[in-house]
Amino acid sequence: MLSYRHSYHAGNFADVLKHTVLASILDYLLQKDKAFCYLDTHSGCGAFQLDSAQSLKTGEFKNGIGALWGLKNLPVPVSRYLEQVKAFNGEGALLSYPGSPMICNQMRRDDDRMFLFELHPNEFTNMRGNFSGDRRIKMANSDGLQGLIATMPPKERRGLVLIDPSYEIKTEYDEVVDKLVDAHRRFATGTYALWYPVVKRTLINKMERALKSSGIKNIQLFELGIEADKEERGMTSSGMIVINPPWTLQKEMQHSLPFLAEALGIDGEGFYRIETLVAE
């Protein structure tokens, strides 16, 4: 369960989707003066070098952030995301990539708190180095799904929870739904963003059915694919399921996902999904 290292995949098309949605939600939360809490169940180290041996071995960033770098006239949500990557690179060349907690850390205000969980010991050590010295950031080398339940509800009563496990074992597809339902029971007004990879569509269909029958209201789905589903092993698309999304999010993704599907799709096979799984 501890073999996954995101450094091989940082900045790929799945990160583009995840972080475009993330930046849009954070931007919405920042429009109110009241502080919010951000919780990341699978934080990773928070920062990646695109010229590292791991990143260069797969080259996945080339059909992700690399394909968008330098483009003009982007949809506003994609441009917002790209601004965070550029800020992390100091407006220079594309050499580094910010993980989800780093994007939040760049965007948040002084009174907005962060809870970061990472089970992998080496990733946690690196994360602690990247975020050390800030008392507003609580870090734990522990199971983030258990930490999520223990932390809810946050004192701010406003917040975003990002859940993006590696799904190394199939039971994680069921576990994330169970923990989401439990967390929502404790903090029903929070926004929850669940990332998923499409390796086997049947697993995603099952997860969608479970969420539809959970009793939770106001659930939207946003998916980006670079090629059609295949029987062979490998991720062809990924998605974000958002509970209590900002009212602006669906419209923003209606502008962004068609653009990303065309820009990142392989041989014209790019596609997207925008669906309301459960209405308000």
PDB file of C-alpha atoms in Angstrom:
ATOM      1  CA  MET A   1       0.000   0.000   0.000  1.00  0.00           C
ATOM      2  CA  LEU A   2       2.981   2.322   0.353  1.00  0.00           C
ATOM      3  CA  SER A   3       4.532   1.815  -3.068  1.00  0.00           C
ATOM      4  CA  TYR A   4       2.789   4.738  -4.782  1.00  0.00           C
ATOM      5  CA  ARG A   5       4.881   7.870  -5.415  1.00  0.00           C
ATOM      6  CA  HIS A   6       3.178  10.786  -7.105  1.00  0.00           C
ATOM      7  CA  SER A   7       6.496  12.163  -8.348  1.00  0.00           C
ATOM      8  CA  TYR A   8       6.132   9.828 -11.354  1.00  0.00           C
ATOM      9  CA  HIS A   9       2.797  11.400 -12.277  1.00  0.00           C
ATOM     10  CA  ALA A  10       2.978  15.024 -11.112  1.00  0.00           C
ATOM     11  CA  GLY A  11       1.546  17.520 -13.560  1.00  0.00           C
ATOM     12  CA  ASN A  12      -0.190  14.932 -15.750  1.00  0.00           C
ATOM     13  CA  PHE A  13      -3.663  15.395 -17.232  1.00  0.00           C
ATOM     14  CA  ALA A  14      -5.280  14.072 -14.041  1.00  0.00           C
ATOM     15  CA  ASP A  15      -3.486  16.720 -11.996  1.00  0.00           C
ATOM     16  CA  VAL A  16      -4.650  19.374 -14.463  1.00  0.00           C
ATOM     17  CA  LEU A  17      -8.266  18.419 -13.814  1.00  0.00           C
ATOM     18  CA  LYS A  18      -7.840  18.000 -10.064  1.00  0.00           C
ATOM     19  CA  HIS A  19      -6.024  21.273  -9.568  1.00  0.00           C
ATOM     20  CA  THR A  20      -8.269  23.282 -11.894  1.00  0.00           C
ATOM     21  CA  VAL A  21     -11.253  22.179  -9.811  1.00  0.00           C
ATOM     22  CA  LEU A  22      -9.314  22.724  -6.566  1.00  0.00           C
ATOM     23  CA  ALA A  23      -8.281  26.279  -7.465  1.00  0.00           C
ATOM     24  CA  SER A  24     -11.854  27.117  -8.474  1.00  0.00           C
ATOM     25  CA  ILE A  25     -13.266  25.913  -5.148  1.00  0.00           C
ATOM     26  CA  LEU A  26     -10.584  27.736  -3.163  1.00  0.00           C
ATOM     27  CA  ASP A  27     -11.188  30.929  -5.128  1.00  0.00           C
ATOM     28  CA  TYR A  28     -14.857  30.742  -4.185  1.00  0.00           C
ATOM     29  CA  LEU A  29     -14.088  30.156  -0.492  1.00  0.00           C
ATOM     30  CA  LEU A  30     -11.774  33.169  -0.524  1.00  0.00           C
ATOM     31  CA  GLN A  31     -14.598  35.474  -1.580  1.00  0.00           C
ATOM     32  CA  LYS A  32     -15.905  35.532   1.997  1.00  0.00           C
ATOM     33  CA  ASP A  33     -13.969  37.102   4.869  1.00  0.00           C
ATOM     34  CA  LYS A  34     -14.624  34.215   7.238  1.00  0.00           C
ATOM     35  CA  ALA A  35     -11.734  31.750   7.586  1.00  0.00           C
ATOM     36  CA  PHE A  36     -11.938  28.235   6.207  1.00  0.00           C
ATOM     37  CA  CYS A  37     -10.237  24.910   6.879  1.00  0.00           C
ATOM     38  CA  TYR A  38      -8.562  22.770   4.205  1.00  0.00           C
ATOM     39  CA  LEU A  39      -8.005  19.063   4.835  1.00  0.00           C
ATOM     40  CA  ASP A  40      -6.008  16.829   2.468  1.00  0.00           C
ATOM     41  CA  THR A  41      -6.269  13.109   3.255  1.00  0.00           C
ATOM     42  CA  HIS A  42      -3.434  12.007   0.940  1.00  0.00           C
ATOM     43  CA  SER A  43      -1.149  15.022   0.757  1.00  0.00           C
ATOM     44  CA  GLY A  44       2.021  13.541  -0.694  1.00  0.00           C
ATOM     45  CA  CYS A  45       5.109  15.698  -0.336  1.00  0.00           C
ATOM     46  CA  GLY A  46       3.373  18.789  -1.727  1.00  0.00           C
ATOM     47  CA  ALA A  47       5.997  19.782  -4.304  1.00  0.00           C
ATOM     48  CA  PHE A  48       7.643  18.061  -7.267  1.00  0.00           C
ATOM     49  CA  GLN A  49      10.563  18.589  -9.625  1.00  0.00           C
ATOM     50  CA  LEU A  50       9.648  17.953 -13.256  1.00  0.00           C
ATOM     51  CA  ASP A  51      13.300  17.439 -14.146  1.00  0.00           C
ATOM     52  CA  SER A  52      13.672  14.624 -11.588  1.00  0.00           C
ATOM     53  CA  ALA A  53      14.482  11.085 -12.673  1.00  0.00           C
ATOM     54  CA  GLN A  54      11.007   9.892 -11.658  1.00  0.00           C
ATOM     55  CA  SER A  55       9.171  12.593 -13.609  1.00  0.00           C
ATOM     56  CA  LEU A  56      11.340  12.239 -16.688  1.00  0.00           C
ATOM     57  CA  LYS A  57      10.962   8.452 -16.648  1.00  0.00           C
ATOM     58  CA  THR A  58       7.231   8.668 -17.388  1.00  0.00           C
ATOM     59  CA  GLY A  59       7.098  12.108 -18.997  1.00  0.00           C
ATOM     60  CA  GLU A  60       3.421  12.322 -18.072  1.00  0.00           C
ATOM     61  CA  PHE A  61       3.622  16.043 -17.350  1.00  0.00           C
ATOM     62  CA  LYS A  62       4.294  16.700 -21.041  1.00  0.00           C
ATOM     63  CA  ASN A  63       0.672  15.888 -21.875  1.00  0.00           C
ATOM     64  CA  GLY A  64      -0.562  17.793 -18.861  1.00  0.00           C
ATOM     65  CA  ILE A  65       0.849  21.040 -17.552  1.00  0.00           C
ATOM     66  CA  GLY A  66       3.538  20.926 -20.240  1.00  0.00           C
ATOM     67  CA  ALA A  67       0.948  21.081 -23.030  1.00  0.00           C
ATOM     68  CA  LEU A  68      -0.744  24.105 -21.424  1.00  0.00           C
ATOM     69  CA  TRP A  69       2.395  26.023 -20.523  1.00  0.00           C
ATOM     70  CA  GLY A  70       2.672  29.161 -22.632  1.00  0.00           C
ATOM     71  CA  LEU A  71      -0.814  28.950 -24.152  1.00  0.00           C
ATOM     72  CA  LYS A  72      -2.857  32.129 -24.354  1.00  0.00           C
ATOM     73  CA  ASN A  73      -6.598  32.852 -24.158  1.00  0.00           C
ATOM     74  CA  LEU A  74      -7.283  30.092 -21.655  1.00  0.00           C
ATOM     75  CA  PRO A  75     -10.657  29.679 -19.917  1.00  0.00           C
ATOM     76  CA  VAL A  76     -10.613  31.611 -16.646  1.00  0.00           C
ATOM     77  CA  PRO A  77     -10.524  28.509 -14.372  1.00  0.00           C
ATOM     78  CA  VAL A  78      -7.627  26.989 -16.327  1.00  0.00           C
ATOM     79  CA  SER A  79      -5.799  30.310 -16.259  1.00  0.00           C
ATOM     80  CA  ARG A  80      -6.368  30.533 -12.485  1.00  0.00           C
ATOM     81  CA  TYR A  81      -4.785  27.097 -12.060  1.00  0.00           C
ATOM     82  CA  LEU A  82      -1.892  27.974 -14.345  1.00  0.00           C
ATOM     83  CA  GLU A  83      -1.223  31.123 -12.312  1.00  0.00           C
ATOM     84  CA  GLN A  84      -0.577  28.946  -9.252  1.00  0.00           C
ATOM     85  CA  VAL A  85       1.903  26.773 -11.156  1.00  0.00           C
ATOM     86  CA  LYS A  86       3.646  29.866 -12.483  1.00  0.00           C
ATOM     87  CA  ALA A  87       3.785  31.396  -9.006  1.00  0.00           C
ATOM     88  CA  PHE A  88       5.455  28.228  -7.734  1.00  0.00           C
ATOM     89  CA  ASN A  89       8.048  28.480 -10.500  1.00  0.00           C
ATOM     90  CA  GLY A  90       8.702  32.140  -9.816  1.00  0.00           C
ATOM     91  CA  GLU A  91       7.494  33.143 -13.277  1.00  0.00           C
ATOM     92  CA  GLY A  92      10.446  31.261 -14.761  1.00  0.00           C
ATOM     93  CA  ALA A  93      10.667  28.073 -16.810  1.00  0.00           C
ATOM     94  CA  LEU A  94       8.472  25.097 -15.989  1.00  0.00           C
ATOM     95  CA  LEU A  95      10.729  23.081 -13.694  1.00  0.00           C
ATOM     96  CA  SER A  96       8.587  22.493 -10.609  1.00  0.00           C
ATOM     97  CA  TYR A  97       5.014  21.516  -9.906  1.00  0.00           C
ATOM     98  CA  PRO A  98       2.920  22.322  -6.805  1.00  0.00           C
ATOM     99  CA  GLY A  99       0.837  19.545  -5.266  1.00  0.00           C
ATOM    100  CA  SER A 100      -2.644  20.154  -3.918  1.00  0.00           C
ATOM    101  CA  PRO A 101      -1.524  21.332  -0.436  1.00  0.00           C
ATOM    102  CA  MET A 102       0.985  23.726  -1.976  1.00  0.00           C
ATOM    103  CA  ILE A 103      -1.676  25.271  -4.198  1.00  0.00           C
ATOM    104  CA  CYS A 104      -3.891  25.779  -1.161  1.00  0.00           C
ATOM    105  CA  ASN A 105      -0.983  27.184   0.823  1.00  0.00           C
ATOM    106  CA  GLN A 106      -0.275  29.721  -1.935  1.00  0.00           C
ATOM    107  CA  MET A 107      -3.899  30.817  -2.177  1.00  0.00           C
ATOM    108  CA  ARG A 108      -5.039  30.850   1.468  1.00  0.00           C
ATOM    109  CA  ARG A 109      -4.987  33.758   3.881  1.00  0.00           C
ATOM    110  CA  ASP A 110      -3.271  34.066   7.250  1.00  0.00           C
ATOM    111  CA  ASP A 111      -6.242  32.778   9.235  1.00  0.00           C
ATOM    112  CA  ASP A 112      -7.113  29.833   6.991  1.00  0.00           C
ATOM    113  CA  ARG A 113      -5.904  26.533   8.469  1.00  0.00           C
ATOM    114  CA  MET A 114      -4.646  23.351   6.805  1.00  0.00           C
ATOM    115  CA  PHE A 115      -4.621  19.709   7.910  1.00  0.00           C
ATOM    116  CA  LEU A 116      -2.287  17.480   5.905  1.00  0.00           C
ATOM    117  CA  PHE A 117      -2.155  13.691   6.245  1.00  0.00           C
ATOM    118  CA  GLU A 118       0.352  11.367   4.572  1.00  0.00           C
ATOM    119  CA  LEU A 119       0.976   7.729   5.436  1.00  0.00           C
ATOM    120  CA  HIS A 120       4.117   7.125   3.340  1.00  0.00           C
ATOM    121  CA  PRO A 121       7.090   7.824   5.667  1.00  0.00           C
ATOM    122  CA  ASN A 122       9.394   9.289   3.023  1.00  0.00           C
ATOM    123  CA  GLU A 123       6.655  11.420   1.497  1.00  0.00           C
ATOM    124  CA  PHE A 124       5.732  12.689   4.956  1.00  0.00           C
ATOM    125  CA  THR A 125       9.343  13.617   5.704  1.00  0.00           C
ATOM    126  CA  ASN A 126       9.524  15.591   2.476  1.00  0.00           C
ATOM    127  CA  MET A 127       6.159  17.209   3.154  1.00  0.00           C
ATOM    128  CA  ARG A 128       7.255  18.273   6.617  1.00  0.00           C
ATOM    129  CA  GLY A 129      10.304  19.910   5.068  1.00  0.00           C
ATOM    130  CA  ASN A 130       8.175  21.767   2.523  1.00  0.00           C
ATOM    131  CA  PHE A 131       5.712  23.123   5.100  1.00  0.00           C
ATOM    132  CA  SER A 132       7.776  23.394   8.290  1.00  0.00           C
ATOM    133  CA  GLY A 133       7.564  26.389  10.582  1.00  0.00           C
ATOM    134  CA  ASP A 134       3.913  27.298   9.991  1.00  0.00           C
ATOM    135  CA  ARG A 135       1.706  26.645  13.022  1.00  0.00           C
ATOM    136  CA  ARG A 136      -1.440  27.021  10.935  1.00  0.00           C
ATOM    137  CA  ILE A 137      -0.537  23.801   9.105  1.00  0.00           C
ATOM    138  CA  LYS A 138      -1.077  20.574  11.062  1.00  0.00           C
ATOM    139  CA  MET A 139       0.712  17.551   9.598  1.00  0.00           C
ATOM    140  CA  ALA A 140       0.364  13.906  10.547  1.00  0.00           C
ATOM    141  CA  ASN A 141       2.132  10.744   9.359  1.00  0.00           C
ATOM    142  CA  SER A 142      -1.073   8.726   9.549  1.00  0.00           C
ATOM    143  CA  ASP A 143      -4.106   7.411   7.691  1.00  0.00           C
ATOM    144  CA  GLY A 144      -5.842  10.454   6.256  1.00  0.00           C
ATOM    145  CA  LEU A 145      -9.285   8.868   6.087  1.00  0.00           C
ATOM    146  CA  GLN A 146      -9.148   8.140   9.805  1.00  0.00           C
ATOM    147  CA  GLY A 147      -7.798  11.634  10.389  1.00  0.00           C
ATOM    148  CA  LEU A 148     -10.680  13.083   8.402  1.00  0.00           C
ATOM    149  CA  ILE A 149     -13.267  11.548  10.719  1.00  0.00           C
ATOM    150  CA  ALA A 150     -11.375  12.656  13.830  1.00  0.00           C
ATOM    151  CA  THR A 151     -11.083  16.250  12.574  1.00  0.00           C
ATOM    152  CA  MET A 152     -14.685  16.833  11.525  1.00  0.00           C
ATOM    153  CA  PRO A 153     -16.296  19.229  12.136  1.00  0.00           C
ATOM    154  CA  PRO A 154     -13.669  21.996  11.994  1.00  0.00           C
ATOM    155  CA  LYS A 155     -14.093  24.982  14.267  1.00  0.00           C
ATOM    156  CA  GLU A 156     -14.380  27.305  11.243  1.00  0.00           C
ATOM    157  CA  ARG A 157     -17.555  25.559  10.032  1.00  0.00           C
ATOM    158  CA  ARG A 158     -16.351  26.352   6.514  1.00  0.00           C
ATOM    159  CA  GLY A 159     -14.033  24.065   4.676  1.00  0.00           C
ATOM    160  CA  LEU A 160     -12.816  21.945   1.798  1.00  0.00           C
ATOM    161  CA  VAL A 161     -11.827  18.302   2.113  1.00  0.00           C
ATOM    162  CA  LEU A 162      -9.773  16.775  -0.706  1.00  0.00           C
ATOM    163  CA  ILE A 163      -9.684  12.983  -0.896  1.00  0.00           C
ATOM    164  CA  ASP A 164      -7.366  11.566  -3.545  1.00  0.00           C
ATOM    165  CA  PRO A 165      -5.936   8.158  -2.614  1.00  0.00           C
ATOM    166  CA  SER A 166      -3.815   6.132  -5.010  1.00  0.00           C
ATOM    167  CA  TYR A 167      -6.436   3.362  -5.213  1.00  0.00           C
ATOM    168  CA  GLU A 168      -3.646   0.794  -5.074  1.00  0.00           C
ATOM    169  CA  ILE A 169      -6.120  -1.693  -3.654  1.00  0.00           C
ATOM    170  CA  LYS A 170      -9.694  -2.086  -4.903  1.00  0.00           C
ATOM    171  CA  THR A 171     -11.230  -1.771  -1.442  1.00  0.00           C
ATOM    172  CA  GLU A 172     -10.294   1.928  -1.430  1.00  0.00           C
ATOM    173  CA  TYR A 173     -13.144   2.622  -3.863  1.00  0.00           C
ATOM    174  CA  ASP A 174     -15.602   1.432  -1.209  1.00  0.00           C
ATOM    175  CA  GLU A 175     -13.688   2.891   1.730  1.00  0.00           C
ATOM    176  CA  VAL A 176     -13.663   6.452   0.410  1.00  0.00           C
ATOM    177  CA  VAL A 177     -17.447   6.396   0.012  1.00  0.00           C
ATOM    178  CA  ASP A 178     -17.932   5.064   3.552  1.00  0.00           C
ATOM    179  CA  LYS A 179     -15.658   7.723   5.022  1.00  0.00           C
ATOM    180  CA  LEU A 180     -17.264  10.467   2.931  1.00  0.00           C
ATOM    181  CA  VAL A 181     -20.692   9.550   4.249  1.00  0.00           C
ATOM    182  CA  ASP A 182     -19.372   9.485   7.825  1.00  0.00           C
ATOM    183  CA  ALA A 183     -17.587  12.828   7.454  1.00  0.00           C
ATOM    184  CA  HIS A 184     -20.621  14.440   5.834  1.00  0.00           C
ATOM    185  CA  ARG A 185     -22.757  13.271   8.748  1.00  0.00           C
ATOM    186  CA  ARG A 186     -20.424  15.202  11.075  1.00  0.00           C
ATOM    187  CA  PHE A 187     -19.918  18.248   8.826  1.00  0.00           C
ATOM    188  CA  ALA A 188     -22.819  18.449   6.384  1.00  0.00           C
ATOM    189  CA  THR A 189     -22.102  21.971   5.118  1.00  0.00           C
ATOM    190  CA  GLY A 190     -18.495  21.345   4.079  1.00  0.00           C
ATOM    191  CA  THR A 191     -17.325  20.930   0.498  1.00  0.00           C
ATOM    192  CA  TYR A 192     -15.840  17.511  -0.310  1.00  0.00           C
ATOM    193  CA  ALA A 193     -13.843  16.812  -3.470  1.00  0.00           C
ATOM    194  CA  LEU A 194     -13.165  13.154  -4.278  1.00  0.00           C
ATOM    195  CA  TRP A 195     -10.665  12.383  -7.043  1.00  0.00           C
ATOM    196  CA  TYR A 196     -10.823   9.073  -8.891  1.00  0.00           C
ATOM    197  CA  PRO A 197      -8.895   7.398 -11.734  1.00  0.00           C
ATOM    198  CA  VAL A 198     -10.667   5.525 -14.510  1.00  0.00           C
ATOM    199  CA  VAL A 199      -8.756   2.279 -14.870  1.00  0.00           C
ATOM    200  CA  LYS A 200     -11.804   0.024 -14.713  1.00  0.00           C
ATOM    201  CA  ARG A 201     -15.057   1.813 -15.476  1.00  0.00           C
ATOM    202  CA  THR A 202     -17.082  -0.753 -13.511  1.00  0.00           C
ATOM    203  CA  LEU A 203     -15.429   0.409 -10.277  1.00  0.00           C
ATOM    204  CA  ILE A 204     -16.365   4.025 -10.975  1.00  0.00           C
ATOM    205  CA  ASN A 205     -19.936   3.091 -11.864  1.00  0.00           C
ATOM    206  CA  LYS A 206     -20.226   1.251  -8.550  1.00  0.00           C
ATOM    207  CA  MET A 207     -18.848   4.241  -6.642  1.00  0.00           C
ATOM    208  CA  GLU A 208     -21.301   6.590  -8.355  1.00  0.00           C
ATOM    209  CA  ARG A 209     -24.233   4.321  -7.467  1.00  0.00           C
ATOM    210  CA  ALA A 210     -23.118   4.175  -3.852  1.00  0.00           C
ATOM    211  CA  LEU A 211     -22.961   7.959  -3.598  1.00  0.00           C
ATOM    212  CA  LYS A 212     -26.348   8.360  -5.293  1.00  0.00           C
ATOM    213  CA  SER A 213     -27.930   6.040  -2.727  1.00  0.00           C
ATOM    214  CA  SER A 214     -26.071   7.521   0.267  1.00  0.00           C
ATOM    215  CA  GLY A 215     -28.709  10.127   1.063  1.00  0.00           C
ATOM    216  CA  ILE A 216     -26.245  12.981   0.484  1.00  0.00           C
ATOM    217  CA  LYS A 217     -27.620  15.843  -1.634  1.00  0.00           C
ATOM    218  CA  ASN A 218     -25.926  18.241  -4.033  1.00  0.00           C
ATOM    219  CA  ILE A 219     -23.296  16.049  -5.718  1.00  0.00           C
ATOM    220  CA  GLN A 220     -21.668  16.972  -9.037  1.00  0.00           C
ATOM    221  CA  LEU A 221     -19.211  15.036 -11.200  1.00  0.00           C
ATOM    222  CA  PHE A 222     -16.496  16.380 -13.508  1.00  0.00           C
ATOM    223  CA  GLU A 223     -14.441  13.991 -15.621  1.00  0.00           C
ATOM    224  CA  LEU A 224     -11.663  14.509 -18.166  1.00  0.00           C
ATOM    225  CA  GLY A 225     -10.421  11.767 -20.486  1.00  0.00           C
ATOM    226  CA  ILE A 226      -7.583  11.801 -22.975  1.00  0.00           C
ATOM    227  CA  GLU A 227      -8.682   8.630 -24.774  1.00  0.00           C
ATOM    228  CA  ALA A 228     -11.581   6.193 -24.711  1.00  0.00           C
ATOM    229  CA  ASP A 229     -11.914   3.587 -21.957  1.00  0.00           C
ATOM    230  CA  LYS A 230      -9.765   0.526 -22.629  1.00  0.00           C
ATOM    231  CA  GLU A 231      -9.537  -3.004 -21.326  1.00  0.00           C
ATOM    232  CA  GLU A 232      -5.759  -2.737 -21.031  1.00  0.00           C
ATOM    233  CA  ARG A 233      -4.245  -1.558 -17.776  1.00  0.00           C
ATOM    234  CA  GLY A 234      -3.697   2.173 -17.509  1.00  0.00           C
ATOM    235  CA  MET A 235      -5.579   5.358 -16.619  1.00  0.00           C
ATOM    236  CA  THR A 236      -7.434   6.847 -19.583  1.00  0.00           C
ATOM    237  CA  SER A 237      -9.436   9.441 -17.681  1.00  0.00           C
ATOM    238  CA  SER A 238      -9.979  10.767 -14.179  1.00  0.00           C
ATOM    239  CA  GLY A 239     -12.649  12.682 -12.379  1.00  0.00           C
ATOM    240  CA  MET A 240     -13.661  14.805  -9.438  1.00  0.00           C
ATOM    241  CA  ILE A 241     -16.875  14.194  -7.520  1.00  0.00           C
ATOM    242  CA  VAL A 242     -17.775  17.281  -5.508  1.00  0.00           C
ATOM    243  CA  ILE A 243     -20.280  17.419  -2.658  1.00  0.00           C
ATOM    244  CA  ASN A 244     -21.670  20.883  -1.862  1.00  0.00           C
ATOM    245  CA  PRO A 245     -19.851  22.499  -4.798  1.00  0.00           C
ATOM    246  CA  PRO A 246     -19.781  26.275  -5.196  1.00  0.00           C
ATOM    247  CA  TRP A 247     -22.763  27.355  -7.289  1.00  0.00           C
ATOM    248  CA  THR A 248     -20.262  28.719  -9.830  1.00  0.00           C
ATOM    249  CA  LEU A 249     -18.314  25.478 -10.302  1.00  0.00           C
ATOM    250  CA  GLN A 250     -20.458  23.711 -12.889  1.00  0.00           C
ATOM    251  CA  LYS A 251     -20.524  26.761 -15.154  1.00  0.00           C
ATOM    252  CA  GLU A 252     -16.758  27.169 -14.826  1.00  0.00           C
ATOM    253  CA  MET A 253     -16.198  23.530 -15.782  1.00  0.00           C
ATOM    254  CA  GLN A 254     -18.559  23.893 -18.747  1.00  0.00           C
ATOM    255  CA  HIS A 255     -16.062  26.422 -20.091  1.00  0.00           C
ATOM    256  CA  SER A 256     -12.933  24.533 -19.044  1.00  0.00           C
ATOM    257  CA  LEU A 257     -13.453  20.830 -19.743  1.00  0.00           C
ATOM    258  CA  PRO A 258     -14.228  21.083 -23.486  1.00  0.00           C
ATOM    259  CA  PHE A 259     -11.032  23.110 -23.880  1.00  0.00           C
ATOM    260  CA  LEU A 260      -8.944  20.635 -21.868  1.00  0.00           C
ATOM    261  CA  ALA A 261     -10.396  17.624 -23.682  1.00  0.00           C
ATOM    262  CA  GLU A 262      -9.356  19.121 -26.998  1.00  0.00           C
ATOM    263  CA  ALA A 263      -5.977  20.387 -25.801  1.00  0.00           C
ATOM    264  CA  LEU A 264      -4.902  17.178 -24.024  1.00  0.00           C
ATOM    265  CA  GLY A 265      -6.811  14.473 -25.892  1.00  0.00           C
ATOM    266  CA  ILE A 266      -4.784  11.864 -27.784  1.00  0.00           C
ATOM    267  CA  ASP A 267      -5.565  11.542 -31.504  1.00  0.00           C
ATOM    268  CA  GLY A 268      -8.818  13.422 -31.067  1.00  0.00           C
ATOM    269  CA  GLU A 269     -10.155  11.004 -28.428  1.00  0.00           C
ATOM    270  CA  GLY A 270     -10.368  13.531 -25.608  1.00  0.00           C
ATOM    271  CA  PHE A 271     -13.729  13.709 -23.841  1.00  0.00           C
ATOM    272  CA  TYR A 272     -15.378  15.063 -20.723  1.00  0.00           C
ATOM    273  CA  ARG A 273     -18.375  14.492 -18.460  1.00  0.00           C
ATOM    274  CA  ILE A 274     -20.287  17.059 -16.444  1.00  0.00           C
ATOM    275  CA  GLU A 275     -23.144  15.529 -14.464  1.00  0.00           C
ATOM    276  CA  THR A 276     -25.294  16.240 -11.454  1.00  0.00           C
ATOM    277  CA  LEU A 277     -25.328  12.931  -9.604  1.00  0.00           C
ATOM    278  CA  VAL A 278     -27.715  14.181  -6.909  1.00  0.00           C
ATOM    279  CA  ALA A 279     -29.574  17.482  -6.987  1.00  0.00           C
ATOM    280  CA  GLU A 280     -29.709  19.914  -4.056  1.00  0.00           C
TER     281      GLU A 280
END
